[in-house]
Coordinates of C-alpha atoms in Angstrom, one line a residue:
M1 CA 0.0 0.0 0.0
T2 CA 1.4 3.4 -1.0
S3 CA 1.7 6.3 1.5
T4 CA -1.2 8.1 -0.4
E5 CA -3.4 5.0 0.0
A6 CA -2.4 4.6 3.7
G7 CA -3.3 8.2 4.4
A8 CA -6.6 7.8 2.6
L9 CA -7.3 4.6 4.6
R10 CA -6.6 6.4 7.9
R11 CA -9.0 9.2 6.9
L12 CA -11.7 6.8 5.8
A13 CA -11.5 4.3 8.7
P14 CA -13.6 6.3 11.2
P15 CA -16.5 7.0 8.9
A16 CA -16.4 3.4 7.7
R17 CA -16.7 2.1 11.3
R18 CA -19.6 4.4 12.0
F19 CA -21.3 3.4 8.8
L20 CA -21.0 -0.4 9.6
A21 CA -21.9 0.2 13.3
H22 CA -25.3 1.5 12.3
R23 CA -26.0 -1.7 10.2
K24 CA -25.3 -4.5 12.6
G25 CA -28.6 -6.2 11.9
V26 CA -27.9 -6.3 8.1
L27 CA -24.4 -7.6 8.7
V28 CA -25.6 -10.3 11.0
R29 CA -28.2 -11.5 8.5
L30 CA -25.5 -11.4 5.8
A31 CA -23.2 -13.5 8.0
L32 CA -26.0 -16.1 8.5
W33 CA -26.6 -16.5 4.8
S34 CA -22.9 -16.8 4.4
L35 CA -22.8 -19.6 6.9
A36 CA -25.3 -21.4 4.8
E37 CA -22.9 -21.0 1.9
S38 CA -20.2 -22.6 4.1
G39 CA -22.5 -25.5 4.8
Q40 CA -23.2 -25.9 1.1
A41 CA -19.5 -26.0 0.3
F42 CA -19.0 -28.6 3.1
L43 CA -21.8 -30.8 2.0
V44 CA -20.9 -31.1 -1.6
G45 CA -17.4 -32.5 -1.1
H46 CA -18.5 -34.6 1.9
A47 CA -21.4 -36.1 0.0
V48 CA -19.2 -37.1 -2.9
A49 CA -16.7 -38.8 -0.6
R50 CA -19.5 -40.7 1.3
S51 CA -21.2 -41.7 -2.0
V52 CA -18.0 -43.4 -3.2
D53 CA -16.8 -45.0 0.1
E54 CA -20.2 -46.0 1.6
G55 CA -22.1 -46.5 -1.6
F56 CA -20.5 -47.5 -4.9
L57 CA -17.2 -49.0 -3.6
A58 CA -19.1 -50.8 -0.8
G59 CA -21.5 -52.4 -3.3
D60 CA -24.5 -50.2 -2.3
P61 CA -25.4 -48.1 -5.3
R62 CA -28.6 -46.9 -3.7
R63 CA -26.7 -45.4 -0.8
G64 CA -24.2 -43.9 -3.3
L65 CA -27.0 -42.3 -5.2
L66 CA -28.6 -41.0 -2.0
W67 CA -25.4 -39.2 -1.1
L68 CA -25.1 -37.8 -4.6
G69 CA -28.7 -36.6 -4.2
V70 CA -27.6 -34.8 -1.0
A71 CA -24.8 -33.1 -3.1
L72 CA -27.3 -32.2 -5.7
V73 CA -29.6 -30.6 -3.2
A74 CA -26.6 -28.7 -1.7
V75 CA -25.7 -27.4 -5.2
L76 CA -29.3 -26.4 -6.0
S77 CA -29.7 -24.6 -2.7
G78 CA -26.9 -22.3 -3.8
A79 CA -29.5 -20.3 -5.8
R80 CA -31.5 -19.6 -2.6
V81 CA -28.4 -18.7 -0.7
V82 CA -27.3 -16.3 -3.4
R83 CA -30.7 -14.7 -3.4
G84 CA -30.6 -14.2 0.3
V85 CA -27.0 -12.8 0.2
F86 CA -28.0 -10.2 -2.5
A87 CA -31.1 -9.2 -0.6
Q88 CA -29.0 -8.4 2.5
L89 CA -26.2 -6.9 0.4
A90 CA -28.6 -4.2 -0.8
G91 CA -29.1 -3.2 2.8
V92 CA -25.5 -2.2 2.9
T93 CA -24.7 -0.9 -0.5
E94 CA -27.8 1.3 -1.1
P95 CA -27.4 3.3 2.1
L96 CA -23.7 3.7 1.1
R97 CA -24.7 5.2 -2.2
D98 CA -27.4 7.4 -0.6
G99 CA -24.9 8.7 2.0
L100 CA -22.3 9.5 -0.6
V101 CA -24.9 11.3 -2.8
R102 CA -26.0 13.4 0.3
H103 CA -22.4 14.2 1.1
A104 CA -21.6 15.2 -2.4
V105 CA -24.6 17.5 -2.6
D106 CA -23.9 19.0 0.8
R107 CA -20.3 19.7 -0.1
S108 CA -21.3 21.4 -3.4
M109 CA -24.0 23.5 -1.6
A110 CA -21.7 24.5 1.2
R111 CA -19.2 25.8 -1.3
A112 CA -21.9 28.1 -2.8
A113 CA -23.5 29.1 0.5
P114 CA -22.6 32.5 2.1
G115 CA -19.4 32.1 4.0
G116 CA -18.3 29.1 2.0
P117 CA -15.1 29.0 -0.1
G118 CA -17.1 29.9 -3.2
G119 CA -16.1 29.1 -6.8
T120 CA -17.5 26.5 -9.1
D121 CA -17.6 22.9 -7.9
R122 CA -16.5 21.4 -11.2
A123 CA -16.3 17.8 -9.7
A124 CA -19.8 17.8 -8.4
V125 CA -21.4 16.2 -11.5
S126 CA -18.6 13.5 -11.7
R127 CA -19.1 12.7 -8.0
L128 CA -22.9 12.3 -8.4
T129 CA -23.1 10.5 -11.7
N130 CA -19.9 8.5 -11.9
Q131 CA -17.8 8.3 -8.7
V132 CA -20.8 7.3 -6.5
E133 CA -21.7 4.5 -8.8
I134 CA -18.1 3.3 -8.9
A135 CA -17.9 3.3 -5.1
R136 CA -21.2 1.4 -4.8
D137 CA -20.3 -1.3 -7.4
S138 CA -16.7 -1.7 -6.0
F139 CA -18.0 -1.9 -2.5
A140 CA -20.6 -4.5 -3.5
G141 CA -18.0 -6.5 -5.4
L142 CA -15.6 -6.5 -2.5
V143 CA -18.2 -7.6 0.0
L144 CA -19.3 -10.4 -2.2
T145 CA -15.8 -11.5 -3.0
L146 CA -14.4 -11.4 0.5
R147 CA -17.5 -12.9 2.1
S148 CA -17.6 -15.7 -0.4
F149 CA -13.9 -16.5 -0.1
V150 CA -13.9 -16.5 3.7
F151 CA -17.0 -18.7 4.2
T152 CA -16.4 -20.9 1.2
A153 CA -12.8 -21.5 2.3
A154 CA -13.9 -22.2 5.8
G155 CA -16.4 -24.8 4.6
A156 CA -14.0 -26.4 2.2
L157 CA -11.1 -26.6 4.7
L158 CA -13.4 -28.0 7.4
G159 CA -14.5 -30.6 4.9
L160 CA -10.9 -31.6 4.1
L161 CA -10.2 -31.9 7.8
S162 CA -13.3 -34.1 8.3
L163 CA -12.3 -36.4 5.5
H164 CA -8.7 -36.8 6.8
P165 CA -6.1 -34.4 8.4
A166 CA -3.4 -35.6 6.0
L167 CA -5.3 -33.8 3.2
L168 CA -4.6 -30.4 4.8
V169 CA -0.9 -31.3 5.0
V170 CA -0.8 -31.6 1.2
V171 CA -3.2 -28.8 0.2
L172 CA -2.3 -26.0 2.7
P173 CA 1.4 -25.3 1.9
P174 CA 0.9 -24.4 -1.9
L175 CA -2.3 -22.6 -1.0
A176 CA -0.6 -20.5 1.6
A177 CA 2.4 -19.8 -0.6
G178 CA 0.2 -18.6 -3.4
L179 CA -1.7 -16.3 -1.1
A180 CA 1.5 -14.9 0.4
L181 CA 2.9 -14.2 -3.0
F182 CA -0.3 -12.5 -4.0
L183 CA -0.2 -10.3 -0.9
V184 CA 3.4 -9.4 -1.6
T185 CA 2.4 -8.0 -5.0
L186 CA -0.3 -5.7 -3.7
R187 CA 1.8 -2.8 -2.7
P188 CA 4.3 -2.7 -5.7
M189 CA 1.4 -3.3 -8.1
A190 CA -0.6 -0.4 -6.6
A191 CA 2.5 1.8 -7.0
A192 CA 2.9 0.6 -10.6
Q193 CA -0.7 1.4 -11.3
R194 CA -0.3 4.9 -10.0
R195 CA 2.8 5.5 -12.0
A196 CA 1.1 4.2 -15.2
L197 CA -1.9 6.4 -14.5
A198 CA 0.3 9.5 -13.9
A199 CA 2.3 8.8 -17.1
D200 CA -0.8 8.4 -19.1
E201 CA -2.3 11.6 -17.7
A202 CA 1.0 13.5 -18.4
L203 CA 1.0 12.2 -22.0
G204 CA -2.6 13.2 -22.5
E205 CA -2.0 16.7 -21.0
H206 CA 1.0 17.2 -23.3
A207 CA -0.9 16.1 -26.3
A208 CA -3.8 18.5 -25.5
S209 CA -1.5 21.5 -24.8
A210 CA 0.5 20.9 -27.9
R211 CA -2.6 20.6 -30.1
A212 CA -3.9 23.9 -28.6
A213 CA -0.5 25.6 -29.3
L214 CA 0.2 24.4 -32.8
R215 CA 0.4 27.9 -34.1
D216 CA 2.9 29.1 -31.5
L217 CA 4.9 25.9 -31.8
A218 CA 5.3 26.5 -35.5
A219 CA 5.9 30.2 -35.2
C220 CA 8.5 29.9 -32.4
G221 CA 10.3 26.9 -33.9
T222 CA 9.7 24.8 -30.8
G223 CA 8.0 22.0 -32.6
P224 CA 11.0 19.6 -32.4
G225 CA 11.4 20.3 -28.7
A226 CA 7.8 19.5 -28.1
E227 CA 8.1 16.4 -30.2
R228 CA 11.1 15.2 -28.1
H229 CA 9.2 15.9 -24.9
G230 CA 6.3 13.9 -26.3
A231 CA 8.6 11.0 -27.2
D232 CA 10.0 11.1 -23.6
L233 CA 6.5 10.9 -22.2
V234 CA 5.6 8.0 -24.5
A235 CA 8.8 6.2 -23.3
D236 CA 7.9 6.9 -19.7
A237 CA 4.3 5.6 -20.3
A238 CA 5.7 2.5 -22.0
A239 CA 8.2 1.9 -19.1
A240 CA 5.4 2.2 -16.6
A241 CA 3.2 -0.2 -18.6
R242 CA 6.0 -2.7 -18.8
T243 CA 6.5 -2.5 -15.0
L244 CA 2.8 -2.9 -14.4
A245 CA 2.8 -5.9 -16.8
G246 CA 5.7 -7.4 -14.9
W247 CA 3.8 -7.3 -11.6
A248 CA 0.7 -8.6 -13.3
A249 CA 2.8 -11.6 -14.4
V250 CA 3.9 -12.1 -10.8
R251 CA 0.3 -12.0 -9.7
T252 CA -0.7 -14.5 -12.4
A253 CA 2.1 -16.7 -11.1
A254 CA 0.6 -16.4 -7.5
L255 CA -2.8 -17.4 -8.9
G256 CA -1.2 -20.4 -10.5
V257 CA 0.6 -21.4 -7.3
A258 CA -2.5 -21.1 -5.2
G259 CA -5.0 -22.1 -7.8
H260 CA -3.4 -25.1 -9.5
L261 CA -0.5 -26.4 -7.4
P262 CA -2.8 -27.8 -4.7
V263 CA -4.5 -30.0 -7.3
L264 CA -1.1 -31.2 -8.6
A265 CA 0.2 -31.7 -5.1
L266 CA -2.8 -33.8 -4.3
L267 CA -2.3 -36.0 -7.4
V268 CA 1.4 -36.5 -6.6
A269 CA 0.7 -37.4 -3.0
V270 CA -2.0 -40.0 -3.8
E271 CA 0.2 -42.9 -2.9
W272 CA 1.5 -41.2 0.2
L273 CA -2.1 -40.4 1.3
R274 CA -3.3 -43.9 0.6
G275 CA -0.6 -45.3 2.8
R276 CA -1.9 -43.2 5.6
G277 CA -5.5 -44.5 5.3
V278 CA -7.0 -41.9 3.1
S279 CA -9.8 -43.6 1.1
V280 CA -10.6 -43.2 -2.5
G281 CA -13.8 -41.4 -1.7
A282 CA -11.9 -39.0 0.6
L283 CA -9.5 -38.3 -2.3
L284 CA -12.4 -37.6 -4.7
G285 CA -14.1 -35.4 -2.1
A286 CA -10.8 -33.4 -1.7
F287 CA -10.6 -32.9 -5.4
T288 CA -14.2 -31.7 -5.3
Y289 CA -13.5 -29.2 -2.5
L290 CA -10.6 -27.8 -4.5
V291 CA -12.1 -27.6 -8.0
Q292 CA -15.7 -26.7 -7.1
S293 CA -15.3 -24.5 -4.0
L294 CA -11.9 -23.4 -2.8
L295 CA -10.0 -22.6 -6.1
P296 CA -12.8 -20.6 -7.8
A297 CA -13.3 -18.5 -4.7
L298 CA -9.5 -17.9 -4.5
H299 CA -9.4 -16.9 -8.2
T300 CA -12.2 -14.4 -7.7
L301 CA -10.5 -13.0 -4.6
M302 CA -7.2 -12.4 -6.4
T303 CA -8.7 -11.0 -9.5
A304 CA -11.1 -8.6 -7.8
L305 CA -9.3 -7.5 -4.6
G306 CA -6.4 -5.5 -6.1
A307 CA -8.4 -3.6 -8.7
A308 CA -11.7 -3.1 -6.9
G309 CA -10.0 -2.3 -3.5
S310 CA -7.7 0.4 -4.9
R311 CA -10.5 1.9 -7.0
L312 CA -12.9 2.0 -4.0
L313 CA -10.2 3.6 -1.8
V314 CA -9.4 6.3 -4.4
V315 CA -13.1 7.2 -5.1
L316 CA -14.1 7.3 -1.5
D317 CA -11.2 9.6 -0.7
R318 CA -12.2 11.9 -3.5
I319 CA -15.8 12.0 -2.3
L320 CA -15.3 12.0 1.5
G321 CA -11.8 13.5 1.6
P322 CA -11.0 17.1 2.6
E323 CA -11.9 20.0 0.4
P324 CA -8.9 21.6 -1.5
E325 CA -7.5 24.5 0.3
P326 CA -9.0 27.8 -0.8
E327 CA -6.8 30.6 -2.0
P328 CA -5.2 32.1 1.1
E329 CA -5.8 35.7 0.1
P330 CA -9.3 36.2 -1.3
E331 CA -9.3 39.7 -2.8
P332 CA -12.4 41.9 -3.2
E333 CA -14.3 41.8 -6.4
L334 CA -14.0 44.7 -8.7
G335 CA -16.5 47.4 -8.0
S336 CA -16.9 46.4 -4.4
G337 CA -15.6 49.8 -3.2
L338 CA -12.6 48.2 -1.4
E339 CA -9.0 49.2 -2.3
P340 CA -6.7 46.6 -3.9
E341 CA -4.1 45.0 -1.7
P342 CA -0.9 47.2 -1.5
E343 CA 2.3 45.8 -3.0
P344 CA 5.1 44.6 -0.7
A345 CA 7.7 47.2 0.2
S346 CA 10.5 45.1 -1.3
E347 CA 9.2 45.5 -4.8
P348 CA 11.3 47.9 -7.1
E349 CA 9.7 51.2 -7.5
S350 CA 10.7 52.6 -10.9
G351 CA 13.0 52.2 -13.9
P352 CA 14.3 49.1 -15.6
S353 CA 16.3 46.7 -13.6
T354 CA 19.0 44.3 -14.8
A355 CA 19.2 40.6 -14.0
S356 CA 21.1 37.6 -15.1
A357 CA 18.1 36.3 -17.0
P358 CA 17.7 37.3 -20.6
A359 CA 14.6 39.4 -19.9
A360 CA 14.7 42.8 -18.3
A361 CA 12.5 44.0 -15.4
F362 CA 10.2 47.0 -15.5
A363 CA 8.7 48.8 -12.5
V364 CA 6.2 51.6 -12.2
H365 CA 5.8 53.5 -9.0
T366 CA 2.3 53.2 -7.8
A367 CA 0.7 53.1 -4.4
A368 CA -2.0 50.6 -5.6
A369 CA -1.5 47.2 -7.1
P370 CA -0.2 47.3 -10.7
A371 CA -2.8 46.7 -13.4
V372 CA -0.6 43.9 -14.8
E373 CA 2.3 42.3 -13.1
L374 CA 4.5 39.4 -14.3
R375 CA 7.0 37.9 -11.8
S376 CA 9.8 35.9 -13.3
V377 CA 7.4 34.4 -15.9
T378 CA 8.7 31.7 -18.1
L379 CA 6.7 29.9 -20.8
S380 CA 8.0 27.0 -22.9
Y381 CA 6.1 24.4 -24.9
G382 CA 8.0 21.4 -23.7
V383 CA 10.6 20.6 -21.1
R384 CA 13.5 20.8 -23.5
A385 CA 12.1 23.5 -25.8
E386 CA 13.6 27.0 -25.7
P387 CA 11.4 29.3 -23.7
V388 CA 9.2 31.7 -25.6
L389 CA 9.3 34.1 -22.6
D390 CA 12.2 33.7 -20.1
A391 CA 12.0 35.0 -16.6
L392 CA 10.1 38.1 -17.7
D393 CA 9.3 40.7 -15.0
L394 CA 6.8 43.4 -16.0
R395 CA 4.6 46.0 -14.2
V396 CA 2.0 48.0 -15.9
A397 CA 0.5 50.9 -13.9
P398 CA -3.3 51.4 -13.7
G399 CA -4.4 53.6 -16.6
E400 CA -1.2 53.1 -18.6
H401 CA -1.2 52.5 -22.3
L402 CA 1.4 49.8 -23.2
A403 CA 2.3 48.7 -26.8
V404 CA 4.0 45.3 -27.3
V405 CA 6.2 44.9 -30.4
G406 CA 8.6 42.3 -31.8
P407 CA 9.2 40.0 -34.7
S408 CA 6.5 37.5 -35.7
G409 CA 6.5 34.4 -33.4
I410 CA 8.5 36.1 -30.7
G411 CA 5.8 35.6 -28.0
K412 CA 3.6 38.7 -28.2
S413 CA 0.3 36.7 -28.4
T414 CA 1.6 34.3 -25.8
L415 CA 2.1 37.3 -23.5
T416 CA -1.5 38.5 -23.9
R417 CA -2.8 35.0 -23.3
L418 CA -0.8 34.7 -20.1
V419 CA -2.1 38.1 -18.9
A420 CA -5.6 37.0 -19.9
G421 CA -5.3 33.8 -17.8
T422 CA -6.1 31.5 -20.8
L423 CA -2.5 30.2 -20.7
A424 CA -0.6 29.1 -17.6
P425 CA 3.1 29.9 -17.3
S426 CA 5.7 27.2 -16.9
R427 CA 7.2 29.1 -14.0
G428 CA 6.4 32.4 -12.3
E429 CA 3.3 34.3 -11.5
V430 CA 0.9 36.6 -13.4
R431 CA -1.3 39.0 -11.6
V432 CA -4.0 41.4 -12.8
A433 CA -5.2 44.1 -10.4
G434 CA -3.2 42.3 -7.7
R435 CA -4.9 39.0 -8.3
V436 CA -3.3 35.8 -9.6
V437 CA -5.1 35.0 -12.9
T438 CA -3.9 31.4 -13.4
G439 CA -6.6 28.9 -12.6
R440 CA -9.3 31.4 -12.0
P441 CA -12.9 30.7 -13.2
A442 CA -13.9 32.3 -16.4
A443 CA -16.5 34.5 -14.7
E444 CA -13.8 36.0 -12.5
L445 CA -11.4 36.5 -15.4
A446 CA -14.1 38.3 -17.4
A447 CA -14.5 40.8 -14.6
L448 CA -10.8 41.5 -14.7
R449 CA -9.9 41.8 -18.4
V450 CA -11.1 41.7 -22.0
L451 CA -9.0 40.0 -24.6
V452 CA -9.7 41.0 -28.3
P453 CA -7.9 38.6 -30.7
Q454 CA -7.0 39.2 -34.3
D455 CA -10.0 37.1 -35.5
A456 CA -13.0 39.1 -34.0
Y457 CA -16.0 37.2 -32.8
V458 CA -19.5 38.4 -34.0
F459 CA -22.5 36.3 -33.4
S460 CA -25.9 36.1 -35.1
G461 CA -28.1 38.5 -33.1
T462 CA -28.9 42.2 -33.1
V463 CA -26.3 44.9 -33.4
G464 CA -27.1 46.1 -29.9
D465 CA -26.7 42.6 -28.5
N466 CA -23.3 42.2 -30.1
L467 CA -22.1 45.6 -28.8
A468 CA -23.4 45.1 -25.3
Y469 CA -22.4 41.4 -25.0
L470 CA -19.9 42.2 -22.2
R471 CA -22.2 44.7 -20.5
T472 CA -25.8 43.9 -20.0
D473 CA -27.1 47.4 -19.0
P474 CA -25.6 50.1 -21.2
S475 CA -28.0 53.1 -21.7
P476 CA -29.0 54.1 -25.3
A477 CA -26.8 57.2 -24.8
E478 CA -23.8 55.1 -24.0
L479 CA -24.3 52.9 -27.0
D480 CA -24.7 55.9 -29.3
A481 CA -21.6 57.6 -27.9
A482 CA -19.5 54.4 -28.3
V483 CA -20.8 54.0 -31.9
E484 CA -19.9 57.6 -32.7
A485 CA -16.4 57.3 -31.0
F486 CA -15.4 54.4 -33.2
G487 CA -17.0 55.7 -36.4
L488 CA -19.4 52.8 -36.5
A489 CA -22.5 54.8 -37.3
P490 CA -22.4 54.2 -41.1
L491 CA -22.3 50.4 -40.5
V492 CA -25.1 50.5 -37.9
E493 CA -27.2 52.6 -40.3
R494 CA -26.5 50.2 -43.2
L495 CA -27.5 47.2 -41.1
G496 CA -30.8 48.9 -40.1
G497 CA -30.0 50.2 -36.6
L498 CA -29.1 48.7 -33.2
D499 CA -32.1 46.4 -33.3
A500 CA -31.3 45.0 -36.7
T501 CA -30.0 41.4 -37.1
V502 CA -26.3 40.9 -37.8
R503 CA -25.2 38.2 -40.2
P504 CA -21.5 37.7 -39.4
A505 CA -20.7 36.4 -42.9
E506 CA -21.9 39.6 -44.5
L507 CA -19.4 41.8 -42.5
S508 CA -15.8 42.4 -43.6
P509 CA -13.0 41.4 -41.3
G510 CA -12.5 45.1 -40.5
E511 CA -16.1 45.6 -39.6
R512 CA -16.1 42.6 -37.3
Q513 CA -13.0 44.1 -35.6
L514 CA -14.8 47.4 -35.1
V515 CA -17.8 45.6 -33.5
A516 CA -15.5 43.7 -31.2
L517 CA -13.6 46.9 -30.2
V518 CA -16.8 48.7 -29.3
R519 CA -17.8 45.7 -27.3
A520 CA -14.5 45.8 -25.4
Y521 CA -14.9 49.6 -24.9
L522 CA -18.3 49.2 -23.2
S523 CA -17.0 46.4 -21.0
P524 CA -16.6 47.2 -17.3
A525 CA -13.4 45.3 -17.1
P526 CA -10.4 47.6 -16.1
L527 CA -7.9 46.0 -18.5
L528 CA -8.1 45.7 -22.3
L529 CA -5.8 43.4 -24.2
L530 CA -5.7 43.9 -28.0
D531 CA -3.8 41.1 -29.8
E532 CA -3.4 42.8 -33.3
A533 CA -7.1 43.5 -33.0
T534 CA -6.9 46.4 -35.5
C535 CA -4.9 44.7 -38.2
H536 CA -7.8 44.7 -40.6
L537 CA -8.6 48.4 -40.1
D538 CA -7.2 51.2 -42.3
P539 CA -4.8 53.5 -40.6
A540 CA -7.3 56.3 -39.9
S541 CA -9.8 53.9 -38.4
E542 CA -7.0 52.3 -36.3
V543 CA -6.0 55.8 -34.9
R544 CA -9.6 56.6 -34.1
A545 CA -10.2 53.2 -32.3
E546 CA -7.0 53.4 -30.3
K547 CA -7.6 57.0 -29.2
A548 CA -11.1 56.0 -28.1
L549 CA -9.8 53.0 -26.1
A550 CA -6.9 55.0 -24.6
G551 CA -9.4 57.6 -23.4
R552 CA -11.5 54.9 -21.7
S553 CA -11.0 54.6 -17.9
G554 CA -8.7 51.6 -17.4
T555 CA -5.4 50.1 -18.7
L556 CA -4.7 49.3 -22.4
V557 CA -2.2 46.7 -23.6
V558 CA -1.9 46.6 -27.4
V559 CA 0.1 44.1 -29.6
A560 CA 1.1 46.7 -32.2
H561 CA 0.4 46.1 -35.9
R562 CA 1.7 49.5 -37.0
L563 CA 4.4 51.9 -35.8
S564 CA 1.7 54.5 -35.0
S565 CA 0.4 52.2 -32.2
A566 CA 3.8 52.3 -30.5
V567 CA 4.2 56.0 -31.0
R568 CA 0.8 56.7 -29.4
A569 CA 1.4 54.4 -26.3
D570 CA 2.7 55.7 -23.0
R571 CA 5.4 53.0 -23.1
T572 CA 6.4 50.3 -25.5
L573 CA 7.7 46.8 -24.6
V574 CA 10.1 45.3 -27.2
L575 CA 10.4 41.5 -27.2
D576 CA 13.3 40.0 -29.1
G577 CA 13.8 36.6 -27.4
I578 CA 17.1 37.8 -25.8
R579 CA 16.5 41.0 -23.8
A580 CA 13.2 42.7 -23.4
Q581 CA 13.3 46.5 -23.2
S582 CA 10.7 49.2 -22.5
G583 CA 10.5 52.9 -22.9
T584 CA 9.0 55.6 -25.0
H585 CA 9.3 55.7 -28.8
A586 CA 12.2 58.2 -28.6
E587 CA 14.0 56.2 -25.8
L588 CA 13.8 52.9 -27.7
L589 CA 15.1 54.5 -30.9
G590 CA 18.2 55.4 -29.0
R591 CA 18.9 52.1 -27.2
S592 CA 17.1 49.2 -29.0
P593 CA 18.6 48.1 -32.4
L594 CA 15.6 45.7 -32.9
Y595 CA 13.2 48.6 -32.4
R596 CA 15.1 50.7 -34.9
D597 CA 14.9 47.8 -37.4
L598 CA 11.2 47.4 -36.8
T599 CA 10.7 51.2 -37.3
G600 CA 12.6 51.1 -40.6
H601 CA 10.5 48.1 -41.7
W602 CA 7.2 49.9 -40.8
N603 CA 8.3 53.2 -42.4
S604 CA 9.3 51.4 -45.6

């Protein structure tokens, strides 16, 4: 048993004892039906031995047939025993399922209740529809398997003893050896199963992230690195699968030793047993006990115990285990009237800082939390791939207008996705308005920022619905002012007014971008991120749109498509993959060769 499983077992032991203590009557009735199963196992082998020794070999076939009839009745009574067992089993498994469902619902409701940790309980549906049923079925299987083995083995071993004690001398050693070998495999096989599961999850996560980042992988030239990392993960998964297969082979060997060696040992020891007075009927009865009762129960135990036990333990720990720790510093929602958390005094106050890392640091003096803050942020698509962003430190003041420039594929879009919280950094921390964005629910992120990508989203609906998509209560005056500020009035008029239906396919890329920009302008979010969101606009429309957005209350970060965007910004961040620099247009012309090259390219 692994340390994780041991901890889960310690957590689950008290509630398990309380659950069973409240169902003593059901457990007693289940034990009585199981005793009947022991009696059935005892009678079958004993009746076969008596039918041979006292009937057929003694020249009394009627007596032999009578004992065989007893064996037949014992076999047929098994149906009634199984029915009784299942009837009592429902009295244990169904309350377990009901209790787990109640616990899952209570946990989900407590999270959403006032004073609870809040957030979306994403695992609630899985617990109710999948994990509870897994726990119920696994628990029922374990109860049936363990009960059957214990009582069947007791009846069979008692029968062997009643036939002749020498039979136990032959049968017990290989049976005990097989069981011991099986128990030895439980812990390493559980660990191998966990490693195989972790390797499979890592491979799946890599495949999903690589598929979502194909554009960046191609643009940044990190495809070979991602491919090598994927190959390493495949090799790890294969190695874990081979280890698991090795322990499965040992478990199969244990099943062979316990399940087949007793029969072979009994065959080899026939002459020795006959010399000690074991009759032919006793030998046949012993074979019957082994083949019909003991070995099938042992096979079921070994097959089901490892898989069902581990599965039950994991699922119960997920349902009944402690809630994940909430974030230690829950900050106020925007618009609550509370001030953001002040920055630690140790943070740099102004000017660029130098560091051994390739990226430079920027700091803006502000008493409140920065609108955007990156702390040693590194992002790479694969363990061995070159980082797209490497140890980048960046602070953007509230209300600042920042332009981001650099060659194609250098990581500008990656930077906006990190700030937007749609991409998690490999290392470091990203904050918006003092709040860590990585892992936040979509609703919270929407209150913090708006990301407008190059491919603008317009849906089939009215013009007004599209413009007010991020703000549900704009006044007609606010809508009209926004339309006028962006020069969108001719388009609205052509479409038939704010109440007219929009057909996205009938709009040009530039018109779709203007609709998305007005939508972002009306949003209450304090941070706007434009990822080349004006690339389809003509220069005059771009100037008009950026001036309107810059005049809006809040912070603006623009991935520049033209030089004019950088000139209009308060500050420009230059990404070149080696050393990031920031400053005004004039400052960067003096100290950044890459910015001078980009300026010459734009001017040409």
